[in-house]
């Protein structure tokens, strides 16, 4: 039987009421470090604090998304309830104020998962639940100068676990800081800074509520010296705080025995006239959902990791964070204040698993849980109320609806009327100030933008909800390859003032770092620890890989949300520049340009950029840029214009690129290259034998399948991957219909089709010698016409070639340098790129289609001597133009394993090169979409079979 406190409905007992974090000069003693530890009354050992015991060899991590990993039997938990005993001793520093001097002391826990009891020197202090919430206990009278002992008993499961069903690893222990805080007599225990900004007058209004008597406030920069904190202090002119210009004023609150340092940001948040405004102006949230994650330390993050997140966000133009789904480590909010990020601070609350039983018994609507829920929101708001970065309070995530949520909203509104309230789970939005949805389709977002959405369930709430501003608290599920369709969401955000942006799900893959017996590092996901119930790699759905390398999805997002738009106009004679910042002018940016002939820079320069105000745009003539004489036929001249930081910013160095665009200056010329770089000066070919290569080329076969992406696998029984598999697209057979050679042209007609189906594609390959190599003209058409295929799309349409694996490098002219797909290619730019084949691969945590390069004019695959194969597009006599699949460019991917091997592997390190270089030369792909959680690819990005043509020339490349 568990101790009663583990499974009662209370939030705990014995702790002091929640209060603000403070940067105080009162003595503090960190109790982080090595503690004695034992699990389940086993032998004593040691464990670091902060940490999760499962990541230090005690028990194992487990991942479930929605499902509770224990029976839904609230408030009870199973008998198997891992319990960790922690203890350590400590001495007080010499200058520690003694209880005789009237000083108190508090023992502060910033995060303990999920329930704990604490005692000092043998005296119990109390117990608490609320894993990501602060709990502080009075210990003053119990302390002695030396030889103090603190003991903490932590339970993995508790009644609190029912309130903490977030989509993440179940990890236990003291995972945030433990600190002993001296509290002098008449301490400044709590304070509430209200620093409003009046955008009409530019004035600031400052009120600081404090608990202690005789407290004085100083804000030297504003001429306030030792004033009564409550004021109100009206300051004629202040510079407001915003994510774009996070201006803060240094201040001090001075009590008799304690001084607290404040950094005040003046800003006002409001919802009015259907818009969410900061400092009087509407904001566009370019956000991400951030779970705290480190591949080795789980949710025990150090400041460097938090800073790394903030810097990466700022460098990728992210301006808002939803702290999904719990208050973050307090230091993270300091960084958001300092560097400038808007925060939706979310309460540590999720009861999602109740959805699986029709929300029966949901704590959100059960009066027995009232106090626990109210305690959670109070701990959230009280701790974080003094951060200018916090714009909205969020009641929690996926907790259904109910009276307790309503009571939380009411409490919040009373305690802090200056911040609007967010909660997505109550669709009717009766007690919130912002209408929020997750994974809404483009169509629905458009309807909401027009205020033409479906009415509320309870019709009486409709006028309220319809008048609210809208945010997508989650969208564009960044799982695996994708998300597709970001650009189209951004167009809706740009078009509709009501749609004030969104938060991509999510910031980082929660992969757990492991090393295999060959010393290779890999990242574990659900199921890798033998969990009986788990949700696989659904925990790996971030814009960053676990090691914080940006994924192609983040690079795409950065391009799509760039706060400056550069658009060529007037047939390339001018450039339209638009300032999409909310408050910042463009004075901090500089424009430069580069002219490239076939990917090689031929000229560079700078352009004057006027300091445009937010929302303003201007057309800049491009005449200062020289137009070199036309190149050889088929060559391409591209202009790239970039807006870069003119000076260092706290989050990036001068020169950091904020926005860019490209335009072709000799447009109209054929995109096909005839100027082969294939050198013919060296008559003695080195490896590989060029004729052998051309023979391998001649075995090229039509290929339509791709290793399913996580998005292809999404959507359960309607998952595309399943539909394609049922149709047999992964097991196409080839039947040669006929083969004729006439006038030097070998024509092979083939029918490509899966077993047990009468669906098929007719492929006609026409091969002939041309320019020292081989030319292929391929035509594909659906047997019996496209109608036979109904709704069925093709994963991709192209060729598969098996080449020797001695080809290890690739150089190409086309979109790059990263991968791109038809609905995720905004970030790719035209250029000449080179990298090893290994670097073409994107290591999604579960192997899947990746690494595609689009709009390629030519590509060379070479061995370490520089010899190999060149593939180029070539003009097709009487080529049909205009058809989506009749393009004069191709896509390619190259990898040392097959698509089937990729689809079968569970982790990238399991993939073994099979001795060949598999080259995929494609006409088109089905879009990526975001169906792993959300809508699939938009109709215009689907690949329906139709008549398609591809003309390629294959040439040997000889070693230089
Ligand atoms: C949504 C959750 O809010 C989030 O925590 C995460 O699980 C996400 O999905 C998917 O990764 S809930 C979903 C049922 C829409």
PDB file of C-alpha atoms and ligand atoms in Angstrom, residues 65 167 325 352 397-398 438-439 474 477 505 538 541 933, ligand 1:
ATOM      1  CA  UNK A  65       1.881   9.782 -26.010  1.00  0.00           C
ATOM      2  CA  UNK A 167       3.412  13.423 -24.789  1.00  0.00           C
ATOM      3  CA  UNK A 325       3.196  21.510 -21.671  1.00  0.00           C
ATOM      4  CA  UNK A 352      -5.176  13.339 -22.321  1.00  0.00           C
ATOM      5  CA  UNK A 397      -2.887  20.909 -22.756  1.00  0.00           C
ATOM      6  CA  UNK A 398      -5.361  18.270 -23.899  1.00  0.00           C
ATOM      7  CA  UNK A 438      -4.178  22.419 -33.230  1.00  0.00           C
ATOM      8  CA  UNK A 439      -3.473  20.793 -36.609  1.00  0.00           C
ATOM      9  CA  UNK A 474       0.201  23.448 -32.646  1.00  0.00           C
ATOM     10  CA  UNK A 477       3.919  18.378 -37.063  1.00  0.00           C
ATOM     11  CA  UNK A 505       4.960  21.084 -33.199  1.00  0.00           C
ATOM     12  CA  UNK A 538       6.100   9.764 -32.234  1.00  0.00           C
ATOM     13  CA  UNK A 541       8.895  15.088 -34.092  1.00  0.00           C
ATOM     14  CA  UNK A 933      -0.506  14.510 -37.024  1.00  0.00           C
TER      15      UNK A 933
HETATM   16  C1  LIG B   1      -1.057  16.954 -29.660  1.00  0.00           C
HETATM   17  C2  LIG B   1      -0.484  17.188 -28.294  1.00  0.00           C
HETATM   18  O1  LIG B   1      -0.978  18.367 -27.743  1.00  0.00           O
HETATM   19  C3  LIG B   1       0.988  17.252 -28.294  1.00  0.00           C
HETATM   20  O2  LIG B   1       1.418  17.137 -26.967  1.00  0.00           O
HETATM   21  C4  LIG B   1       1.571  16.183 -29.145  1.00  0.00           C
HETATM   22  O3  LIG B   1       1.211  14.938 -28.631  1.00  0.00           O
HETATM   23  C5  LIG B   1       1.044  16.298 -30.520  1.00  0.00           C
HETATM   24  O4  LIG B   1      -0.326  16.169 -30.516  1.00  0.00           O
HETATM   25  C6  LIG B   1       1.555  15.227 -31.448  1.00  0.00           C
HETATM   26  O5  LIG B   1       2.904  15.037 -31.424  1.00  0.00           O
HETATM   27  S1  LIG B   1      -2.569  16.109 -29.389  1.00  0.00           S
HETATM   28  C7  LIG B   1      -3.032  15.319 -30.872  1.00  0.00           C
HETATM   29  C8  LIG B   1      -4.063  14.292 -30.530  1.00  0.00           C
HETATM   30  C9  LIG B   1      -3.584  16.266 -31.837  1.00  0.00           C
END
